Short mmCIF file of C-alpha atoms and ligand atoms in Angstrom, two decimals:
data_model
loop_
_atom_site.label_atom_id
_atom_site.label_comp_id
_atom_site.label_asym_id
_atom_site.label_seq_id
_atom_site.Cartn_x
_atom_site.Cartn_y
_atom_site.Cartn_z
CA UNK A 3 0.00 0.00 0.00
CA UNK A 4 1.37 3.48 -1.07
CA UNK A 5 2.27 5.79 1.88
CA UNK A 6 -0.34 8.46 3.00
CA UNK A 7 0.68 11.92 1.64
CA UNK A 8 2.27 14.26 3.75
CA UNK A 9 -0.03 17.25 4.93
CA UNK A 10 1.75 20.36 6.35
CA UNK A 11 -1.19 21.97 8.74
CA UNK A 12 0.31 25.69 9.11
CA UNK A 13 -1.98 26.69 12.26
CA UNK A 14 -3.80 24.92 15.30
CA UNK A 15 -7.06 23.12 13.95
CA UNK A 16 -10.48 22.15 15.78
CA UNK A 17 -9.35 18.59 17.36
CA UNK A 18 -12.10 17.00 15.23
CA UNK A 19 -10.35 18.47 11.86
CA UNK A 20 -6.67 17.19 13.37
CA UNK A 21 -7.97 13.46 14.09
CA UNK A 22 -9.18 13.05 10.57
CA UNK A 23 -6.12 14.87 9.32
CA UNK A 24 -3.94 12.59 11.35
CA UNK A 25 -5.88 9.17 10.65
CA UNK A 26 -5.59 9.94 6.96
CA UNK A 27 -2.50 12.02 6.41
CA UNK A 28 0.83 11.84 7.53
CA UNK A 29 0.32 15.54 9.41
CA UNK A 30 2.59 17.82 10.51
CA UNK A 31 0.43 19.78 12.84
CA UNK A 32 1.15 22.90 14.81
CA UNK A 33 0.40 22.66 18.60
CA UNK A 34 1.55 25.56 19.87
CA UNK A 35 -0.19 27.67 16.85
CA UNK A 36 2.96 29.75 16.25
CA UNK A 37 3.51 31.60 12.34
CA UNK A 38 5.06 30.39 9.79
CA UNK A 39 7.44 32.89 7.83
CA UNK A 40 7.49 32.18 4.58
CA UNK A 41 11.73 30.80 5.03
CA UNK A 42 9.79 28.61 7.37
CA UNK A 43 7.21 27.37 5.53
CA UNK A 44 9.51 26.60 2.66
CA UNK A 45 11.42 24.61 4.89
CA UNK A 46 8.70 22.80 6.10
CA UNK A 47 7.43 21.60 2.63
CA UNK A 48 10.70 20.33 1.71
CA UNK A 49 9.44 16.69 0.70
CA UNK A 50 5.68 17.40 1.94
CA UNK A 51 2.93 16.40 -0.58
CA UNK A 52 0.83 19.10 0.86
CA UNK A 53 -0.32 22.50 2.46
CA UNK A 54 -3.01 23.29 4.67
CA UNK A 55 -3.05 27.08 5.02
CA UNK A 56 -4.59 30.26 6.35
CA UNK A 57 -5.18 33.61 5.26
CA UNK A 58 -2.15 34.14 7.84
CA UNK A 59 0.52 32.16 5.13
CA UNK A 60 1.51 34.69 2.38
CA UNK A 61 1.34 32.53 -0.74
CA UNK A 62 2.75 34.87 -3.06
CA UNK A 63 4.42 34.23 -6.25
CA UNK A 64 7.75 34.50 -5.12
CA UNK A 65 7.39 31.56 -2.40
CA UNK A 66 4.94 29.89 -4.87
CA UNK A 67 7.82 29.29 -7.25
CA UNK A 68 10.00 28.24 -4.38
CA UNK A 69 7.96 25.13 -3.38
CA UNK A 70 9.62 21.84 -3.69
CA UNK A 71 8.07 20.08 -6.45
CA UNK A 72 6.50 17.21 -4.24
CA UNK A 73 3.89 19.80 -3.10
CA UNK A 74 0.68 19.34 -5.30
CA UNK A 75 -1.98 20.57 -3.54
CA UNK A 76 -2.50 23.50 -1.08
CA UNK A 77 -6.03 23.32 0.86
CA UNK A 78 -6.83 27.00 2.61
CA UNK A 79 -9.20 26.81 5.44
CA UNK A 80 -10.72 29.98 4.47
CA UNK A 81 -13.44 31.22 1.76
CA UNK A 82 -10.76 34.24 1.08
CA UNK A 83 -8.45 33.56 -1.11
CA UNK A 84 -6.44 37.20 -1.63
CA UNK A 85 -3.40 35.38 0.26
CA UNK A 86 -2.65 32.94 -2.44
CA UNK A 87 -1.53 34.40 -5.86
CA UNK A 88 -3.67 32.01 -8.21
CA UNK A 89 -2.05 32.74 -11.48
CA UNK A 90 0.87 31.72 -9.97
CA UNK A 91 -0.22 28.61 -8.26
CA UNK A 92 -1.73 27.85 -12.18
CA UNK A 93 1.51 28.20 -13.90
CA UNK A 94 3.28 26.10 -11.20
CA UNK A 95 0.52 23.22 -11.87
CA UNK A 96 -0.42 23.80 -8.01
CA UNK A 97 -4.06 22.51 -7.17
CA UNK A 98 -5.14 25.42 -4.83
CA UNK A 99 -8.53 25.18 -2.68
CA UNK A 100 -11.08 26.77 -0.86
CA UNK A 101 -13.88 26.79 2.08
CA UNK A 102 -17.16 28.39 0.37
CA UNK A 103 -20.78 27.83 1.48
CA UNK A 104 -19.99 26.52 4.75
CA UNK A 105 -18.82 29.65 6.46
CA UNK A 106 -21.93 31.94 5.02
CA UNK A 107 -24.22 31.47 8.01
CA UNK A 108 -22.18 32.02 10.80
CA UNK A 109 -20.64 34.99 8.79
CA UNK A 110 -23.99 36.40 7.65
CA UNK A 111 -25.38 35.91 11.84
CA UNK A 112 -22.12 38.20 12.84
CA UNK A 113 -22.57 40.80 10.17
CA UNK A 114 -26.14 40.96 11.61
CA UNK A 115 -25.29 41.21 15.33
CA UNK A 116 -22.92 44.15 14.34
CA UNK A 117 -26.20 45.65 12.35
CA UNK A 118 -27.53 45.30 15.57
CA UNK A 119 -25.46 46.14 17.95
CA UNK A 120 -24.66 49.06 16.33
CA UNK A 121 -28.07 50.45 16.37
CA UNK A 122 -28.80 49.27 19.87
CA UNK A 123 -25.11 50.31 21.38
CA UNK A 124 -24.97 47.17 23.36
CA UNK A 125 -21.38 47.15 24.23
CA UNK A 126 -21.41 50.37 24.98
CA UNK A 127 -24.22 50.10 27.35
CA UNK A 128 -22.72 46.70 28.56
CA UNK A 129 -19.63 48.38 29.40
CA UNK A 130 -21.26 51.44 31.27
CA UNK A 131 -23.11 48.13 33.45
CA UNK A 132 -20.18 46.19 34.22
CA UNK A 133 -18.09 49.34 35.13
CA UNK A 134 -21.21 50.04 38.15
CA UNK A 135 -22.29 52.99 36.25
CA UNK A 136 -25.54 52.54 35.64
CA UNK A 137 -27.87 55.61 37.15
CA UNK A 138 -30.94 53.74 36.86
CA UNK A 139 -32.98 53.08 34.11
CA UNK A 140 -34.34 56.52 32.03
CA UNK A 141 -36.41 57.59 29.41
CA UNK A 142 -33.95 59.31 27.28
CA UNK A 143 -30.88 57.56 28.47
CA UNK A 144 -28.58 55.57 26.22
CA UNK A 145 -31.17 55.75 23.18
CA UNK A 146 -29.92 53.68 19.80
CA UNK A 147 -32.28 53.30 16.87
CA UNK A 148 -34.75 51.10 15.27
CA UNK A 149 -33.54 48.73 12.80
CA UNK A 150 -37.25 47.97 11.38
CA UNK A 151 -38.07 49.81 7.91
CA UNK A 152 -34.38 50.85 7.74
CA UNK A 153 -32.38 50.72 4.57
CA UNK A 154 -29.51 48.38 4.46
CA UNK A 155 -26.63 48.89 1.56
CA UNK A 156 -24.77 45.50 0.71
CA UNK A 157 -22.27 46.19 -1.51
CA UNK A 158 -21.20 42.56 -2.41
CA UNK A 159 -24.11 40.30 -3.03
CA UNK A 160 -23.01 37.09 -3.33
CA UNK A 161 -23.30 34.07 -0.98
CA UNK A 162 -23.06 36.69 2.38
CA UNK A 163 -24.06 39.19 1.36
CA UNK A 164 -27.24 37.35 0.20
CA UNK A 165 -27.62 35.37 3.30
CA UNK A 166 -27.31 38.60 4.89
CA UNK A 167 -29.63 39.83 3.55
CA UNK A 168 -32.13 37.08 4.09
CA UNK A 169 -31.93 37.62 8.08
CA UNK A 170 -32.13 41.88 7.76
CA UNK A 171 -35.49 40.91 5.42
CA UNK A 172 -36.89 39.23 8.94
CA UNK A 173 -36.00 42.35 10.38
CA UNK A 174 -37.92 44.36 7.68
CA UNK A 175 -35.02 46.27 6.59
CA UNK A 176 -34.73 47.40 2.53
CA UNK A 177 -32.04 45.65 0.90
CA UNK A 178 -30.41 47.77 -1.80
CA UNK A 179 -27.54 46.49 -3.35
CA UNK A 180 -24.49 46.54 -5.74
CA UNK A 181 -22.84 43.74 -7.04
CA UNK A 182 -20.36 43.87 -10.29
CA UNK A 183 -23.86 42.21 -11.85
CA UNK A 184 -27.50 42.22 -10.92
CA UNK A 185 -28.51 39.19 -9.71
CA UNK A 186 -31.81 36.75 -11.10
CA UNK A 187 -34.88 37.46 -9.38
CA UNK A 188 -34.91 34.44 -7.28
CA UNK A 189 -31.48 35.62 -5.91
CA UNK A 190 -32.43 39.30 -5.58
CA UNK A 191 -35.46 38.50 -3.95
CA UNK A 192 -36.72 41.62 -3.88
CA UNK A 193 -33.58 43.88 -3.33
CA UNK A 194 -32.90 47.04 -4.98
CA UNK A 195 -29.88 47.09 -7.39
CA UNK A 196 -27.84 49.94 -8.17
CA UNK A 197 -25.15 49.61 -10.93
CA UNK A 198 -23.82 52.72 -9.47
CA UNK A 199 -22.57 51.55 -5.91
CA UNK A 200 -22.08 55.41 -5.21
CA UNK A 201 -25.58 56.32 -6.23
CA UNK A 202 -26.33 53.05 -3.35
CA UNK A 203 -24.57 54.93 -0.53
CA UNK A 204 -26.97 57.77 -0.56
CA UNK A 205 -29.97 55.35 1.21
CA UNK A 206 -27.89 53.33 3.52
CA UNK A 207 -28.56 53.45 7.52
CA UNK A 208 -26.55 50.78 7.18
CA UNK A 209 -23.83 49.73 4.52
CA UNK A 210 -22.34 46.42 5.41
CA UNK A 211 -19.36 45.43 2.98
CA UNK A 212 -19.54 42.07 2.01
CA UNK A 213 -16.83 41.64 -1.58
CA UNK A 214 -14.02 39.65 -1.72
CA UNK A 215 -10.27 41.62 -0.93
CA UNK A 216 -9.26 42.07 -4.69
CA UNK A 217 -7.33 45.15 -6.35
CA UNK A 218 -10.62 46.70 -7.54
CA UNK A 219 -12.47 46.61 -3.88
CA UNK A 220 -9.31 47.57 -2.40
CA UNK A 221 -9.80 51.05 -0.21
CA UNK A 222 -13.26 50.73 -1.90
CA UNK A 223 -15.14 52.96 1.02
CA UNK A 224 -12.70 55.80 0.92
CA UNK A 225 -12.99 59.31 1.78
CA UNK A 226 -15.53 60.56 -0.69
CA UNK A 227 -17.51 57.23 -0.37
CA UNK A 228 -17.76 58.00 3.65
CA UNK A 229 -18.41 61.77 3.04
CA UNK A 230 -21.62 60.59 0.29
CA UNK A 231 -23.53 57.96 3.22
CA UNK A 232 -25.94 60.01 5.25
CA UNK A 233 -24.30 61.42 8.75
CA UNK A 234 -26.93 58.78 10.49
CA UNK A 235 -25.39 56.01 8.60
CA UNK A 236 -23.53 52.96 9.82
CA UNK A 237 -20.60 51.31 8.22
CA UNK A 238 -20.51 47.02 9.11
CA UNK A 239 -17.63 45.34 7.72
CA UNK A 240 -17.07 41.19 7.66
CA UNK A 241 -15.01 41.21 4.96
CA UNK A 242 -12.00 41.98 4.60
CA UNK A 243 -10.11 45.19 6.16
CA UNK A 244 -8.14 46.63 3.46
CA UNK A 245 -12.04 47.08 1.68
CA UNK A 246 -11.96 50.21 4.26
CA UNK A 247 -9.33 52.93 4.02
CA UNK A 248 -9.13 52.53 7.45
CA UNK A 249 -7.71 55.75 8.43
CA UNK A 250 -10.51 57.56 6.31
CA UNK A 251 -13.20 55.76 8.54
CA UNK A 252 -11.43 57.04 11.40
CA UNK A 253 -11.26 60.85 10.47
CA UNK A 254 -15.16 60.52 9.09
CA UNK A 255 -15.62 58.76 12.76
CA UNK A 256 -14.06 61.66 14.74
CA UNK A 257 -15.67 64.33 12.23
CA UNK A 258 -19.54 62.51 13.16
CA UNK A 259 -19.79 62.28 9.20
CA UNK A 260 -20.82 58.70 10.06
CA UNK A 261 -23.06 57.39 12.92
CA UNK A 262 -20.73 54.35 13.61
CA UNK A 263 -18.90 51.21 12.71
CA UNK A 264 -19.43 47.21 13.53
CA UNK A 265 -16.01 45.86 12.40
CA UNK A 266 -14.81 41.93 12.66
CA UNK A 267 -11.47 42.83 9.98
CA UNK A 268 -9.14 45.24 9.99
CA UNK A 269 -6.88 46.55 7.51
CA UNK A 270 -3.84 45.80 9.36
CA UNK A 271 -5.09 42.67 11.58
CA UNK A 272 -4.14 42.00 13.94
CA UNK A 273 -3.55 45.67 15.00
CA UNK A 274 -6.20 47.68 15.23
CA UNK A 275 -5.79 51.49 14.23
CA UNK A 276 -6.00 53.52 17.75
CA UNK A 277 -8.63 55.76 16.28
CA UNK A 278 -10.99 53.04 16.36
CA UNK A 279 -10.59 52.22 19.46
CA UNK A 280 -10.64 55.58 20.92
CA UNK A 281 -14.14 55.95 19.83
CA UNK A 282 -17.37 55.17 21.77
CA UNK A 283 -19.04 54.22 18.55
CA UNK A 284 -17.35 51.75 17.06
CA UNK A 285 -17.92 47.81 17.92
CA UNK A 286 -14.93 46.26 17.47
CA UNK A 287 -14.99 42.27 17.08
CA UNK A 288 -11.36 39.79 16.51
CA UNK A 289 -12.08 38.31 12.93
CA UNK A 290 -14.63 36.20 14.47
CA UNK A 291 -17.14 35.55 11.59
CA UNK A 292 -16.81 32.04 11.24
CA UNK A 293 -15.92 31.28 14.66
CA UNK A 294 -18.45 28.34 15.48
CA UNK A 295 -17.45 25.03 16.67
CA UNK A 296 -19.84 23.59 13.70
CA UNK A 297 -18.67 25.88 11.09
CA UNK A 298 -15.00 25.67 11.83
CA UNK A 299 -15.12 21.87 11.60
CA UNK A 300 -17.06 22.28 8.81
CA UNK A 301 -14.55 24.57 7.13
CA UNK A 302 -11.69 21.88 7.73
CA UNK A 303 -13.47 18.95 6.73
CA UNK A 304 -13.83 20.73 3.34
CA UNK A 305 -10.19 21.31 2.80
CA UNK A 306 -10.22 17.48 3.48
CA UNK A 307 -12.62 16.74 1.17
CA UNK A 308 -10.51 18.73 -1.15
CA UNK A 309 -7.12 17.26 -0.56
CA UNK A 310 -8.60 13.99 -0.37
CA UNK A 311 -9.59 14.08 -4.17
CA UNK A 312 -6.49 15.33 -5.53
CA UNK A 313 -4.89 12.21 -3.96
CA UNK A 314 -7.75 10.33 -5.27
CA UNK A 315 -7.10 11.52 -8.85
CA UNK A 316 -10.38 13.51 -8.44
CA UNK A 317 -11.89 16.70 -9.30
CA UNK A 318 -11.70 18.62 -5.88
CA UNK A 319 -14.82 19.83 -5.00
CA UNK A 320 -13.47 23.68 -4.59
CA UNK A 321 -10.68 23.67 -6.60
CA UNK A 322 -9.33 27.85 -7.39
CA UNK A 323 -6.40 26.65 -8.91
C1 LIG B 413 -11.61 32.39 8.34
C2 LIG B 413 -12.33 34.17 6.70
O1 LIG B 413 -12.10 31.66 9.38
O2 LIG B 413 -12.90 32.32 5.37
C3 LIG B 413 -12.44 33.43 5.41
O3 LIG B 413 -12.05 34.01 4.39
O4 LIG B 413 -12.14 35.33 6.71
C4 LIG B 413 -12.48 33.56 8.04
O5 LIG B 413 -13.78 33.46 8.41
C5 LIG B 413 -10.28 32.91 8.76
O6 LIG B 413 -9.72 33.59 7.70
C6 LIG B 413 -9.40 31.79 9.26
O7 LIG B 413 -9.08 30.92 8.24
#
């Protein structure tokens, strides 16, 4: 019987995705959950068959063209792909995969708490409880706003942004969106499209960014973008950070062009611009949109599923590359 490839896990998986990686695979997993620089990682594949990545592993074309040749196959636990340069990978003859459909619920619930949260100020009136500073309860104290018969602006509509915008419909919020095309009926489901995302921005209470990192979304909500959404508006953001010009949402924060911001990414994660954090109306969250027990094991059992056919001589199910 042939040997089991050899899997290079980069990062610390749910326990359920390491046993299946370990009964199958001959893994090299990563207890302590330490980075890989790229001299690292390199070193690492030497002789590996191969890579199961995160959005954290620069795959660029540079280290791309430095893999040994027995890597065939890199698996990202991610839906994102921006990380790994897929023309690249293609030219190499690298099979490159990734996580969709399993991660758009638990995304699409967190963009929706932030839609929330934001308009109810929870954290800031959680914080104000826990510190022992709550007066009592008053009529005009600590008031948010309604969500219901608000206008939310997705900019982004596929699987998220669509799922989002199934669970703001039960909150009888008007989708408007902009997506590079409209979308079939059935998949609009009653949603406004605007081919002009700009023209979009002018009805949003809410504008929740929900495209793929990518040269043409990148700084996408910049400093004209912020100055065009109504001063009431709020800016949600499960994406990706570099979508925001980060320090533009910051001055437009300060300068109450904006109402406030939900964020789960940043543009420089894991540090988070000051300016953010300085401000009472901002609801700040650690990349946390997919992180579910369910959907994390879900997530890793695809990139099994993946790597699993290309040693199969199959198809992989979510094959970019
Ligand atoms: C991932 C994400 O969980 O899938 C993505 O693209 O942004 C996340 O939800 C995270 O990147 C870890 O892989």
């Amino acid at each position: 019987m042939a040997e089991r490839p050899i899997v290079i896990a980069t990062r610390k998986l749910p326990p359920a995705v390491e046993d299946r990686l370990s009964r199958d695979y001959r893994a090299a997993l990563n207890p302590d959950d330490s980075l890989y620089e790229a001299e690292a990682l390199l070193r690492a594949a030497e002789g590996a068959d191969a890579l199961f990545v995160l959005p954290s592993e620069k795959l660029t074309a540079d280290v791309i063209g430095r893999l040994p040749a027995s890597i065939r196959a890199v698996a990202t636990f991610s839906v994102g792909h921006e990380h790994i340069d897929l023309p690249a990978a293609r030219k190499r003859g690298l099979v490159v995969t990734n996580t969709p459909d399993v991660l758009t619920a638990a995304t699409a619930d967190l963009a929706m708490l932030l839609i929330l949260t934001c308009a109810r100020r929870t954290f800031e009136t959680q914080d104000i409880l826990r510190a022992g500073k709550w007066p009592r309860m008053a009529p005009t104290w600590m008031l948010g706003t309604d969500v219901t018969g608000k206008h939310l602006g997705i900019f982004g509509m596929g699987r998220i942004g669509r799922a989002l915008a199934q669970r703001a419909r039960g909150f009888d919020m008007t989708i408007h969106y902009h997506n590079r095309s409209r979308l079939p009926a059935d998949l609009e489901a009653g949603a406004i499209y605007h081919a002009d995302a700009d023209e979009m921005l002018d009805h949003c209470d809410f504008l929740s960014l929900n495209s793929p990192a990518s040269t043409e979304t990148h700084h996408w909500l910049n400093a004209d973008r912020l100055a065009r959404l109504p001063d009431r508006a709020f800016v949600i953001n499960t994406s990706r950070g570099p979508v925001i010009d980060e320090a533009a949402l910051v001055a437009a924060l300060q300068e109450g062009q904006i109402a406030g911001a939900g964020l789960d990414v940043y543009e420089h994660e894991p540090q988070i611009h000051p300016g953010l954090i300085a401000q009472k109306n901002t609801y700040l969250l650690p990349h946390i949109g997919s992180a579910t027990i369910e959907t994390r094991n879900a997530m890793g059992f695809k990139c099994l599923d993946n790597l699993d056919a290309v040693f199969a001589g199959r198809e992989p199910p979510n094959r970019l590359a």
